Coordinates of C-alpha atoms in Angstrom, one line a residue:
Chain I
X10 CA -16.2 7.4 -1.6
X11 CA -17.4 3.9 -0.9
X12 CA -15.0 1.8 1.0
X13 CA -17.5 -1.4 -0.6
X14 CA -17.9 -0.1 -4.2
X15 CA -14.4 -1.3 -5.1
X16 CA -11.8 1.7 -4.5
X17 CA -8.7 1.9 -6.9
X18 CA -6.0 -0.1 -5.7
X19 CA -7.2 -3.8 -5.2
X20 CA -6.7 -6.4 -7.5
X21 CA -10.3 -6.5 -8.0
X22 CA -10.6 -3.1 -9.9
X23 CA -7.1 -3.6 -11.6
X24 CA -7.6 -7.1 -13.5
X25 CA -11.5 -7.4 -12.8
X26 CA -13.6 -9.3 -9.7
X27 CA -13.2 -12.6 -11.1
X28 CA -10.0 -13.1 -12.4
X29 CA -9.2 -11.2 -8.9
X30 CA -10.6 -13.8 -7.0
X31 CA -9.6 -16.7 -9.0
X32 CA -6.2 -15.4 -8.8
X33 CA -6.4 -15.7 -4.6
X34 CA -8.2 -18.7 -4.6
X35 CA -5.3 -20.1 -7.0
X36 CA -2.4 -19.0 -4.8
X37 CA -4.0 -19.8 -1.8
X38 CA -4.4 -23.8 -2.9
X39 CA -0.7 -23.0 -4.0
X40 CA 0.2 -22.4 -0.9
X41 CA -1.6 -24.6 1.3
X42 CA 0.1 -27.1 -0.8
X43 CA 3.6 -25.6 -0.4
X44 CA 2.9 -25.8 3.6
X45 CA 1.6 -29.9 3.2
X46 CA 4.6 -30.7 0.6
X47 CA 7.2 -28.6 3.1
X48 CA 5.7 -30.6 5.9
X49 CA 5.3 -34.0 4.5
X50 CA 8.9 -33.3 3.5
X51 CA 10.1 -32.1 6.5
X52 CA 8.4 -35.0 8.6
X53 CA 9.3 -38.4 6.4
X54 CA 12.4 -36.9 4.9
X55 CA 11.8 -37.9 1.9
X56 CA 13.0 -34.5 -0.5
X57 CA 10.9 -34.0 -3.5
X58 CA 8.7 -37.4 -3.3
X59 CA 6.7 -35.5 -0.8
X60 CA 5.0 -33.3 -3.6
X61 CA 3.8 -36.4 -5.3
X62 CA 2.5 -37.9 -1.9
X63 CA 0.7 -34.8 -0.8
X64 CA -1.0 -35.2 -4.3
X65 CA -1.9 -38.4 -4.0
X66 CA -3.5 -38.6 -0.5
X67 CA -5.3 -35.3 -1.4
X68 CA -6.4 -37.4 -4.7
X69 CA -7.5 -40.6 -2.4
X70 CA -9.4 -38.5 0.0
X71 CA -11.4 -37.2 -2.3
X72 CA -12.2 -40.3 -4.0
X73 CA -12.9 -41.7 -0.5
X74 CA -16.4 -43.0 0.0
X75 CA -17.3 -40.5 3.4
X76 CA -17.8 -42.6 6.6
X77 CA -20.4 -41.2 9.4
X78 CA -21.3 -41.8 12.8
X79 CA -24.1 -42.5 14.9
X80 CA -26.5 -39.3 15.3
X81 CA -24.0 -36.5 14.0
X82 CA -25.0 -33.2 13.4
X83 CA -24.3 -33.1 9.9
X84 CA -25.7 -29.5 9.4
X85 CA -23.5 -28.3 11.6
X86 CA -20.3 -30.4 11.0
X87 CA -21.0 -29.9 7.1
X88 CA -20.8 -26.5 8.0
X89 CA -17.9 -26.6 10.1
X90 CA -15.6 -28.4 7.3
X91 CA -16.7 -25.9 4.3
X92 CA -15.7 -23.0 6.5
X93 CA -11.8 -24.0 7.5
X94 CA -10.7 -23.8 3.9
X95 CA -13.5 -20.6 2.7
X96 CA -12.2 -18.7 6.4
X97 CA -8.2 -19.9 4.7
X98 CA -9.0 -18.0 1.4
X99 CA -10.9 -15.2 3.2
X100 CA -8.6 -14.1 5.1
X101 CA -5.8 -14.3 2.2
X102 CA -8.1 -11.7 0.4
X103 CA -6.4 -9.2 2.6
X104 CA -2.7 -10.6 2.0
X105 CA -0.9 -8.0 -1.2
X106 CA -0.4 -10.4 -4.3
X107 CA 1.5 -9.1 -6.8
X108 CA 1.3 -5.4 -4.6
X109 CA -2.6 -5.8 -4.6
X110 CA -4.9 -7.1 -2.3
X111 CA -8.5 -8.2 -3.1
X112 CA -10.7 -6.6 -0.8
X113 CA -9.2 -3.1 0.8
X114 CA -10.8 -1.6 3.5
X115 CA -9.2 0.6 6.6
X116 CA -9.6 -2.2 9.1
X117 CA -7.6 -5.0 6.8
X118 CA -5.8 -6.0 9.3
X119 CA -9.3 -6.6 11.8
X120 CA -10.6 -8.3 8.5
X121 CA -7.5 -11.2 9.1
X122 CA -8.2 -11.3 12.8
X123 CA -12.0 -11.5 12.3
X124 CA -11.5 -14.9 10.2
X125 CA -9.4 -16.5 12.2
X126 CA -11.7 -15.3 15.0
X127 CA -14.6 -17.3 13.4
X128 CA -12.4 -20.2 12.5
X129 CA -13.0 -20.9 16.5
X130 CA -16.8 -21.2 15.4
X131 CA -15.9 -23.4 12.2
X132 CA -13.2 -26.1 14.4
X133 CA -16.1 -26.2 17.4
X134 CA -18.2 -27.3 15.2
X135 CA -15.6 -29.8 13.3
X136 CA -15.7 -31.1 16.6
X137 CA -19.1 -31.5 17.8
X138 CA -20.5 -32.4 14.5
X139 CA -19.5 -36.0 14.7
X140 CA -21.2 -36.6 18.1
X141 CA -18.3 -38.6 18.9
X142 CA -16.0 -37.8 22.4
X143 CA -12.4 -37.4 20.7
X144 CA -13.6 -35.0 18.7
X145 CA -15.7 -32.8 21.1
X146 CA -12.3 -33.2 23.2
X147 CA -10.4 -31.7 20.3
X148 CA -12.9 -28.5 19.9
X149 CA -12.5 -27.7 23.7
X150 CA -8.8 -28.0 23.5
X151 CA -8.6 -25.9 20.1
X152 CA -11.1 -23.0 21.8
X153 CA -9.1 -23.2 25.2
X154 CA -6.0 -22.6 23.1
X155 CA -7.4 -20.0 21.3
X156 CA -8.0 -17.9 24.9
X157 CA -4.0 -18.1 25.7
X158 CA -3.2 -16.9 21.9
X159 CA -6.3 -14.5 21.0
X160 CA -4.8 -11.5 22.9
X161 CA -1.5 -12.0 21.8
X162 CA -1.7 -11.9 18.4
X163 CA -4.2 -9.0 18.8
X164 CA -1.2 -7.4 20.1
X165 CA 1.0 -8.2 17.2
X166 CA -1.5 -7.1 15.0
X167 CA -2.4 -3.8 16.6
X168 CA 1.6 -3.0 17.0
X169 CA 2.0 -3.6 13.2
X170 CA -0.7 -0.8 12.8
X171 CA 0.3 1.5 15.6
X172 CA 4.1 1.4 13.1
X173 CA 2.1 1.8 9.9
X174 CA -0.1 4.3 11.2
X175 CA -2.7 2.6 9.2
X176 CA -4.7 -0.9 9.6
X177 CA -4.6 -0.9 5.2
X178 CA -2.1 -3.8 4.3
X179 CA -1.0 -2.3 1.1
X180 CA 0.3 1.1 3.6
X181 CA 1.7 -1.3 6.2
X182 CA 4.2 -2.5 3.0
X183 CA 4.9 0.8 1.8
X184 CA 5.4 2.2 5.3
X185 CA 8.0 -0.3 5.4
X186 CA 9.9 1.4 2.3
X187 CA 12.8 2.4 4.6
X188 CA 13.2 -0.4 7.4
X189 CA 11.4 -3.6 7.7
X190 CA 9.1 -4.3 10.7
X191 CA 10.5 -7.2 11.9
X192 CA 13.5 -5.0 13.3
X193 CA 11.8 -3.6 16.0
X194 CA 8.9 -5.8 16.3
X195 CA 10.9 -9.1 16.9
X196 CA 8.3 -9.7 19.5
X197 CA 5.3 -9.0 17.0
X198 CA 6.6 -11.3 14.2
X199 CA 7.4 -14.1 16.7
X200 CA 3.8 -14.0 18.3
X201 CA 2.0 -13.9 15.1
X202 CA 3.8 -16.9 13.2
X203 CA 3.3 -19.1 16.9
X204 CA 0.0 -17.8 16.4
X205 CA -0.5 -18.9 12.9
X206 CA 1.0 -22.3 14.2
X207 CA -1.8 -22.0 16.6
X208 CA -4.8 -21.2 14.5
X209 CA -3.8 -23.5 12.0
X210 CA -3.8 -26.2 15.4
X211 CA -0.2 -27.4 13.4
X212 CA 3.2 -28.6 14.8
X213 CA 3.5 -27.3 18.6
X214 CA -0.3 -26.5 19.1
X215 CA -1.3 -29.8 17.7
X216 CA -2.8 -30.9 20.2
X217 CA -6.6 -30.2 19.2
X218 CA -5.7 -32.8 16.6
X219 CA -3.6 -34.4 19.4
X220 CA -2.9 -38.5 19.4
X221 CA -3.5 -38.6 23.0
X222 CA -7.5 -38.1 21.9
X223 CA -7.4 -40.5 18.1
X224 CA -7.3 -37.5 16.0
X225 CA -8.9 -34.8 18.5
X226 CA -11.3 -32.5 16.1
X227 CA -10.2 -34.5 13.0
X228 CA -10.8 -38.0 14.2
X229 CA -13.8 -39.0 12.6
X230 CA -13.5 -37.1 9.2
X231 CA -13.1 -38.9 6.3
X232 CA -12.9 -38.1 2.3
X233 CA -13.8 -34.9 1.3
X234 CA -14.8 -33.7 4.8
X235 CA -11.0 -34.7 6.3
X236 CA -9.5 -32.8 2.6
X237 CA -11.3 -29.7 3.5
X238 CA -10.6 -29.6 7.0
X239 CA -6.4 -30.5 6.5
X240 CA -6.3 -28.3 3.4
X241 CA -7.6 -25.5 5.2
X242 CA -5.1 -25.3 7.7
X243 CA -2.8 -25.3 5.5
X244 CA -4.0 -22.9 3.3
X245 CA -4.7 -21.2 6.9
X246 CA -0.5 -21.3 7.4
X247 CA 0.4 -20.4 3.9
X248 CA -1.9 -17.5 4.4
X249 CA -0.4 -16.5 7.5
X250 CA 3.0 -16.9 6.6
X251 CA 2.1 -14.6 3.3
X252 CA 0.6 -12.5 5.8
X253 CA 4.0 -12.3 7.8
X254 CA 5.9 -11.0 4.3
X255 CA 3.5 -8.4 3.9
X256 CA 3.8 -7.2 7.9
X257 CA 6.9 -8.0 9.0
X258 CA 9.3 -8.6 6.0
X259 CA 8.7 -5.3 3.7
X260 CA 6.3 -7.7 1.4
X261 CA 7.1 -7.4 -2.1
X262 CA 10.5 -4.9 -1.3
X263 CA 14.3 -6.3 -2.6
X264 CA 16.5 -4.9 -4.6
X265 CA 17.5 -6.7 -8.3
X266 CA 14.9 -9.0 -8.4
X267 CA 11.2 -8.4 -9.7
X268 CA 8.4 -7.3 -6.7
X269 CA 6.6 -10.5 -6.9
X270 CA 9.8 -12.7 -6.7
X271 CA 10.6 -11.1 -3.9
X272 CA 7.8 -11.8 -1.8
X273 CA 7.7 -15.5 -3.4
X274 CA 11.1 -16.1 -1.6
X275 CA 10.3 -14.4 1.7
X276 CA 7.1 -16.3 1.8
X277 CA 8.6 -19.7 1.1
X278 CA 11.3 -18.9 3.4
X279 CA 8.8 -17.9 6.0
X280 CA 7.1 -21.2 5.2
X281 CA 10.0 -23.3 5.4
X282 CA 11.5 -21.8 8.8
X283 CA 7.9 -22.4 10.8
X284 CA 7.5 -26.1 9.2
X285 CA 11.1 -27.1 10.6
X286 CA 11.2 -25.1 13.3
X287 CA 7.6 -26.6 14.6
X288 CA 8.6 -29.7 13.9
X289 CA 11.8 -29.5 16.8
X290 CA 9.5 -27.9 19.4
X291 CA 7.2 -30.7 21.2
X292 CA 3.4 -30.7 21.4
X293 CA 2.8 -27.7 23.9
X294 CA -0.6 -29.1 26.6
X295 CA -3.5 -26.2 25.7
X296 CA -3.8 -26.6 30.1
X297 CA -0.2 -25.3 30.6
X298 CA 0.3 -23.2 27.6
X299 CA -2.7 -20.6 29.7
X300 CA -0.2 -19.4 32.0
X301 CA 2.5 -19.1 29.3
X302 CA 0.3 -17.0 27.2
X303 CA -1.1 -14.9 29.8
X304 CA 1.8 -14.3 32.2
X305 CA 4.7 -14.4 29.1
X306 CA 3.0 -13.4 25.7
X307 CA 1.0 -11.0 26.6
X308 CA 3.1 -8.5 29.2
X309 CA 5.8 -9.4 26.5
X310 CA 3.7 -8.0 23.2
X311 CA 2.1 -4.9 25.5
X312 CA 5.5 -4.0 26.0
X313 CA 6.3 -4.7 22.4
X314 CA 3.4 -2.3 21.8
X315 CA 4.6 0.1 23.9
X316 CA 7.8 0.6 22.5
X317 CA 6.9 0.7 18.9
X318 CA 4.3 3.3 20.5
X319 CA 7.1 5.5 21.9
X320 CA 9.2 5.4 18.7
X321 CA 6.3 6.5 16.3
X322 CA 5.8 9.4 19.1
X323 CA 9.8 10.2 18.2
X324 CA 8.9 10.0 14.2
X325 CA 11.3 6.9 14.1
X326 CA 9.2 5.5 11.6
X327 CA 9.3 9.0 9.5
Chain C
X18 CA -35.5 9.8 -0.5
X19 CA -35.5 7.9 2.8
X20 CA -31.5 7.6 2.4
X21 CA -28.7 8.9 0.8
X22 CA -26.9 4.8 0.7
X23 CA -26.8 3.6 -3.5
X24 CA -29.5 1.1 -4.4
X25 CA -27.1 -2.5 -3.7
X26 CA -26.0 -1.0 -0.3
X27 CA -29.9 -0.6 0.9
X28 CA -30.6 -3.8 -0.7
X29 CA -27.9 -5.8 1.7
X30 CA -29.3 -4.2 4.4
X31 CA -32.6 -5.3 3.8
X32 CA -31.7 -8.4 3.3
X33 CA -29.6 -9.3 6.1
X34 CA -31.7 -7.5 8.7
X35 CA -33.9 -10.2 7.6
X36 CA -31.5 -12.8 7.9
X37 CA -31.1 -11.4 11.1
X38 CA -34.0 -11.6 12.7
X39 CA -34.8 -15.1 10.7
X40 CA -31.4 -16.9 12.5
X41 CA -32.6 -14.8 15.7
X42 CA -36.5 -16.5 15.2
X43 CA -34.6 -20.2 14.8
X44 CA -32.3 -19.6 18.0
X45 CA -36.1 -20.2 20.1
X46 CA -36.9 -23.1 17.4
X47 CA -34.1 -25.4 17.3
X48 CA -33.8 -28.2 19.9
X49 CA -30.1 -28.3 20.1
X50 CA -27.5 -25.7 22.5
X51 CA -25.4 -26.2 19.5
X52 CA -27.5 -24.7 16.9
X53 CA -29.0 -21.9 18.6
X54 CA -25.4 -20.9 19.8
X55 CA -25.0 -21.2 15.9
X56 CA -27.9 -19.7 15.1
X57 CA -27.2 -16.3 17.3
X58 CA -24.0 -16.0 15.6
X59 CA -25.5 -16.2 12.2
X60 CA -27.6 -12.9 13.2
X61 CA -24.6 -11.6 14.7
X62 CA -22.9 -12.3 11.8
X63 CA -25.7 -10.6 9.1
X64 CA -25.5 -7.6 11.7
X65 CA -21.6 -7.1 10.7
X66 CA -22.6 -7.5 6.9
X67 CA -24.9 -4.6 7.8
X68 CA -22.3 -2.3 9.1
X69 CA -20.4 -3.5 6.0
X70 CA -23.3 -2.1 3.8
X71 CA -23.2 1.2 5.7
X72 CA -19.3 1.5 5.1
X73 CA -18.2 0.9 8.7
X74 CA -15.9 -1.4 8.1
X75 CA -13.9 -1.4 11.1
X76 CA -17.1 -1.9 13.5
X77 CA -18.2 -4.6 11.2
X78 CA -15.2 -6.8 11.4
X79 CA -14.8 -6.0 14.9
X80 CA -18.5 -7.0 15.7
X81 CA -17.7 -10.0 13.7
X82 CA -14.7 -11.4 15.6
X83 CA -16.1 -10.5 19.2
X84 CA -19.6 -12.3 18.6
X85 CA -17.6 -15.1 17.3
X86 CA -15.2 -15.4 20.2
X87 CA -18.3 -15.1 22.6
X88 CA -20.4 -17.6 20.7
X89 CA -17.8 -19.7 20.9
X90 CA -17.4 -19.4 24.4
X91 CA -20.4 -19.7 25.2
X92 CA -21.1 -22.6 24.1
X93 CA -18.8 -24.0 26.0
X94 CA -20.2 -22.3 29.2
X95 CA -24.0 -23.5 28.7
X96 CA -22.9 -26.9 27.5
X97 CA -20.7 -27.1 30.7
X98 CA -23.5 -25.9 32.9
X99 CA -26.3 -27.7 31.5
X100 CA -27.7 -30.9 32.9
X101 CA -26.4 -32.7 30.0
X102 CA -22.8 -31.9 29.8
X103 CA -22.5 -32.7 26.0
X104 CA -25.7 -30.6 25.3
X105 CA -27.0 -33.6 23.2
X106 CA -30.0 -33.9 24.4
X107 CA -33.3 -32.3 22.8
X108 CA -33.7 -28.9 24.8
X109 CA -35.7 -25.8 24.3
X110 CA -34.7 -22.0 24.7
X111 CA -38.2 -21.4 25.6
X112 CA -39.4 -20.8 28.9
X113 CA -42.3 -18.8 30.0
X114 CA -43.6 -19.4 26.3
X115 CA -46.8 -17.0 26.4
X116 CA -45.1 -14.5 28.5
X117 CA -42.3 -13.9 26.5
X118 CA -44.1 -14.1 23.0
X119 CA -45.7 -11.1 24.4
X120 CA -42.9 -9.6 25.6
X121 CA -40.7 -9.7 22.6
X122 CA -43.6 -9.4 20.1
X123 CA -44.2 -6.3 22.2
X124 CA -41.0 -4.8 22.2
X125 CA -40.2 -5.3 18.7
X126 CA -43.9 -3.4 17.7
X127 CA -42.7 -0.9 19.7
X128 CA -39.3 -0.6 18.2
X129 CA -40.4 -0.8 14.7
X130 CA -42.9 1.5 15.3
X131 CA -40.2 4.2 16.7
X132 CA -37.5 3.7 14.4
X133 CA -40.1 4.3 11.7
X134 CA -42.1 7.3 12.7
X135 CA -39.4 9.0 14.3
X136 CA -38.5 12.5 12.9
X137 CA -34.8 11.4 12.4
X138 CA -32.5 14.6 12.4
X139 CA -30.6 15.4 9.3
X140 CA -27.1 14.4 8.5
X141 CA -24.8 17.5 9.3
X142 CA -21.3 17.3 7.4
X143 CA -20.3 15.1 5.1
X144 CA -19.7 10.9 5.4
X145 CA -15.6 11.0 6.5
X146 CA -13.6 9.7 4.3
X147 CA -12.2 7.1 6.7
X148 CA -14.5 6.2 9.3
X149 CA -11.8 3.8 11.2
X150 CA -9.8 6.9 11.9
X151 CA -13.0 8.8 12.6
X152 CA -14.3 6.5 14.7
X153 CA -10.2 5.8 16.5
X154 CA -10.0 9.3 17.2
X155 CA -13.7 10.0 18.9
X156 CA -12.3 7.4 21.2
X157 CA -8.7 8.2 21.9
X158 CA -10.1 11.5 22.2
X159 CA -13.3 13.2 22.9
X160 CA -15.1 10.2 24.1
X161 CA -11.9 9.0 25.7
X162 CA -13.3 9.6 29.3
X163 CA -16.9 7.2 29.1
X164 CA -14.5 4.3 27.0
X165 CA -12.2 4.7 30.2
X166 CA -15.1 4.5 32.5
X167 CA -16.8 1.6 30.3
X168 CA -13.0 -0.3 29.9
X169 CA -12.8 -0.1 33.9
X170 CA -16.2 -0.7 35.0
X171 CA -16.0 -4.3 32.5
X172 CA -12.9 -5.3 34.0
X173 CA -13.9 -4.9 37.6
X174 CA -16.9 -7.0 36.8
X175 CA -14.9 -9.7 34.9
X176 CA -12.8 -10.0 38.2
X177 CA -16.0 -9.8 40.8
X178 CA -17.4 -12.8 38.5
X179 CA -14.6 -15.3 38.4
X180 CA -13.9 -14.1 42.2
X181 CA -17.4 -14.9 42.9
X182 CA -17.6 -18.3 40.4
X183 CA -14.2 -19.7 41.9
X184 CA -14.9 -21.7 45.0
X185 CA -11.1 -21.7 45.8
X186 CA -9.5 -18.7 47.5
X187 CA -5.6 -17.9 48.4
X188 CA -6.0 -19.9 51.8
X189 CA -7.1 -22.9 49.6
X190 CA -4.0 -22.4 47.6
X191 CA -1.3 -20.8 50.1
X192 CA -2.8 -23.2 53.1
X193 CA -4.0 -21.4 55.9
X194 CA -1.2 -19.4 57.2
X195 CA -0.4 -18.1 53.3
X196 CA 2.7 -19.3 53.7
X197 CA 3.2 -21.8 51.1
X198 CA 6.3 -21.5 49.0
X199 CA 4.0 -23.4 45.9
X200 CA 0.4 -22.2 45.1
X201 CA -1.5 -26.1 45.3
X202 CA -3.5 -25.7 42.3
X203 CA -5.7 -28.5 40.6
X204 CA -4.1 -27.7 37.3
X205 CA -0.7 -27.2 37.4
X206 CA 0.5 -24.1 35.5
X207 CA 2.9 -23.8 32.4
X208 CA 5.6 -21.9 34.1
X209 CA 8.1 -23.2 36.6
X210 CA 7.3 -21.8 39.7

């Protein structure tokens, strides 16, 4: 009865709470790792070398002795760097792993939203922690950003439930038994992997991080804080990108190959095409990209919406 | 038996009501903008866990990612607006100490005191099944009309405020005849036009 007391289905009641949970928290450092090894890789060219040297920095920062400033708010900024990489996992606890998802509820796909809603929260206050200029500079920029993208990828999101007929993640996979998503929701699956870009303030929406401000929001983090911080956006864009398999690209469906495989290689390959892909597109100013989102993205994904609307109304989706 | 919710869904609600009203206490107790906006969303955010207890999921998460959007933004606002613009210096939410101590002390007495001697009516039917779809199709359909109203009346207001914040109009962009090709705009926009 309870959608709380664990219903049938998650990976919670199937292989118990903890292992559950360990189980997400293990594939999310997995692929927050794939994203910063892709990355590394994709940036310095420099093939399989970059696995080792995401290793090691992560291993030197945190050995790093932390560094502060003058008068920071180090509740708040504290705070702010535990809840990137918690809000990352979080919001994977939604994402099917192995055709289970941790925590099932009818509003899974609100759940993802609401966590990368209060990531705004966690990377303001990564910002104003420090009491330092750059990095105030970089928490205006990411929540400025975050007004162009918000509605669009609200969009994306309610047009992948409008198809499903259901906000559950695990029905939005099976409803795509017959024809994946991304066929008529190019729009959708666009939006919500710039998005993810976005959220994850990575490749094109950089700029809360930017150079032009030393760093932006991460500027003056060091050790463990800066590990936290750059591990949850990563884990952040593995996340999403998982996410994108489960919406988008029929999850864990394939033919020969094992379920789990399946997603493994849609998920990589999601991976893989936003790393290089937002690695060709320049830094995108948060100032200009308002009109963009506002006058392009969102006309464009209520249309979207629209159509998948009209073809659910014509029992296109069975 | 004062409600028909098991024992660990009553026990979440009493504690993060309390919570609640705790992070709402420190929001007039801090000294900085920054933590009482922080503050306010931690009640906000036991108030979801709440809904979560009494199986609303879709409301909680919902609640959730609206208070955090508008916390967020609102910082930004009262930081922008304040005398200080980084909000760094020490600053109280208090004003008109007594008379609000009253006030709230006064409306929360009178609160508690309703919700808890009220005859509440008694549940008819049974808890749905899914309340998300409950709850989707009270609005698509027989509430449909007031959400209309509500979703109209809110954006007419959202456009009277900025129209009423902005201190530039169309002849301050379009020059005084309107009949500039290019709006002049402090910020330029994204698009080429």
């Amino acid at each position: 009865m309870s959608e709380m007391e664990i219903p049938v289905g998650t990976s919670a009641a199937a292989w118990g709470t903890w292992s559950a949970v360990l189980t997400v928290t293990a594939v999310g450092l997995l692929l927050g790792f794939l994203v910063a090894a892709t990355d590394r890789a994709v940036l310095t060219g420099s093939g399989a070398r970059a696995a080792v040297g995401t290793l090691q920095s992560g291993t030197r920062l945190l050995l790093e002795q932390r560094r502060t400033t003058l008068a920071p708010d180090s509740l708040l900024w504290r705070l702010g760097c535990a809840a990137v990489p918690v809000l990352a996992l979080l919001s994977l606890a939604v994402v099917p792993i192995g055709g289970r998802t941790l925590l099932s509820s009818s509003a899974d796909l609100v759940w993802f939203n609401a966590m990368e809603a209060v990531l705004w929260a966690a990377v303001w206050l990564v910002g104003w922690g420090p009491n330092a200029v750059h990095a105030l500079t970089g928490g205006y920029r990411f929540l400025i950003q975050g007004l162009s993208y918000e509605l669009p990828l609200m969009f994306a999101l309610i047009t992948v439930g409008v198809g499903a007929q259901s906000l559950r993640t695990t029905n939005v996979v099976a409803a795509q038994a017959d024809l994946w998503f991304v066929v008529t929701m190019p729009v959708a699956f666009v939006v919500f992997l710039a998005s993810a870009a976005a959220f994850a303030f990575w490749g094109p929406f950089a700029s809360p991080a930017g150079a032009d401000i030393a760093g932006g929001v991460t500027s003056e983090l060091s050790g463990v804080d800066r590990l936290l911080v750059d591990a949850g956006r990563a884990v952040f864009l593995g996340a999403a990108a998982a996410m994108a398999t489960a919406l988008f690209l029929g999850g864990d469906a394939g033919p020969w190959l094992p379920g789990p495989l399946w997603q493994l290689v849609k998920t990589v390959g999601v991976v893989v095409l936003l790393v290089v892909v937002g690695h060709r597109v320049p830094v995108i100013r948060p100032d200009r990209f308002v009109e963009i989102g506002w006058m392009v993205l969102i006309p464009a994904t209520l249309l979207q919406a629209l159509l998948v609307s009209v073809l659910v109304l014509s029992g296109f989706y069975g | 038996m004062l409600t028909d919710l098991p024992a660990w869904a009553v026990a979440a609600v009493i504690a993060l009501g309390g919570l609640s009203v705790a992070a709402g206490i420190a929001v007039f107790v801090v000294d900085s903008m920054a933590r009482a906006t922080f503050a306010l969303l931690t009640s906000f955010l036991a108030v979801a866990g709440i809904l979560v207890a009494l199986q609303l999921p879709y409301l909680a998460f919902v609640t959730a990612l609206m208070m955090t959007i508008e916390m967020a933004l609102m910082a930004v606002f009262m930081i922008m607006f304040m005398m200080n613009p980084a909000g760094l210096m020490p600053m109280t939410m208090v004003h008109n100490a007594r008379g609000s101590a009253v006030l709230g002390a006064g409306a929360f007495v009178l609160l508690t005191v309703g919700i808890w001697t009220m005859d509440w009516p008694t549940r008819n039917g049974a808890v749905p099944a899914d309340s998300t779809r409950q709850l989707g199709e009270a609005i698509m359909g027989s509430h449909m009309l007031v959400m209309l109203v509500i979703g109209v009346a809110l954006f007419a207001t959202i456009i009277a405020g900025t129209v009423l914040a902005t201190a530039r109009g169309r002849y301050d962009r379009f020059g005084a005849e309107l009949d500039a090709a290019r709006p002049d705009d402090p910020v330029p926009g994204g698009l080429p036009r």
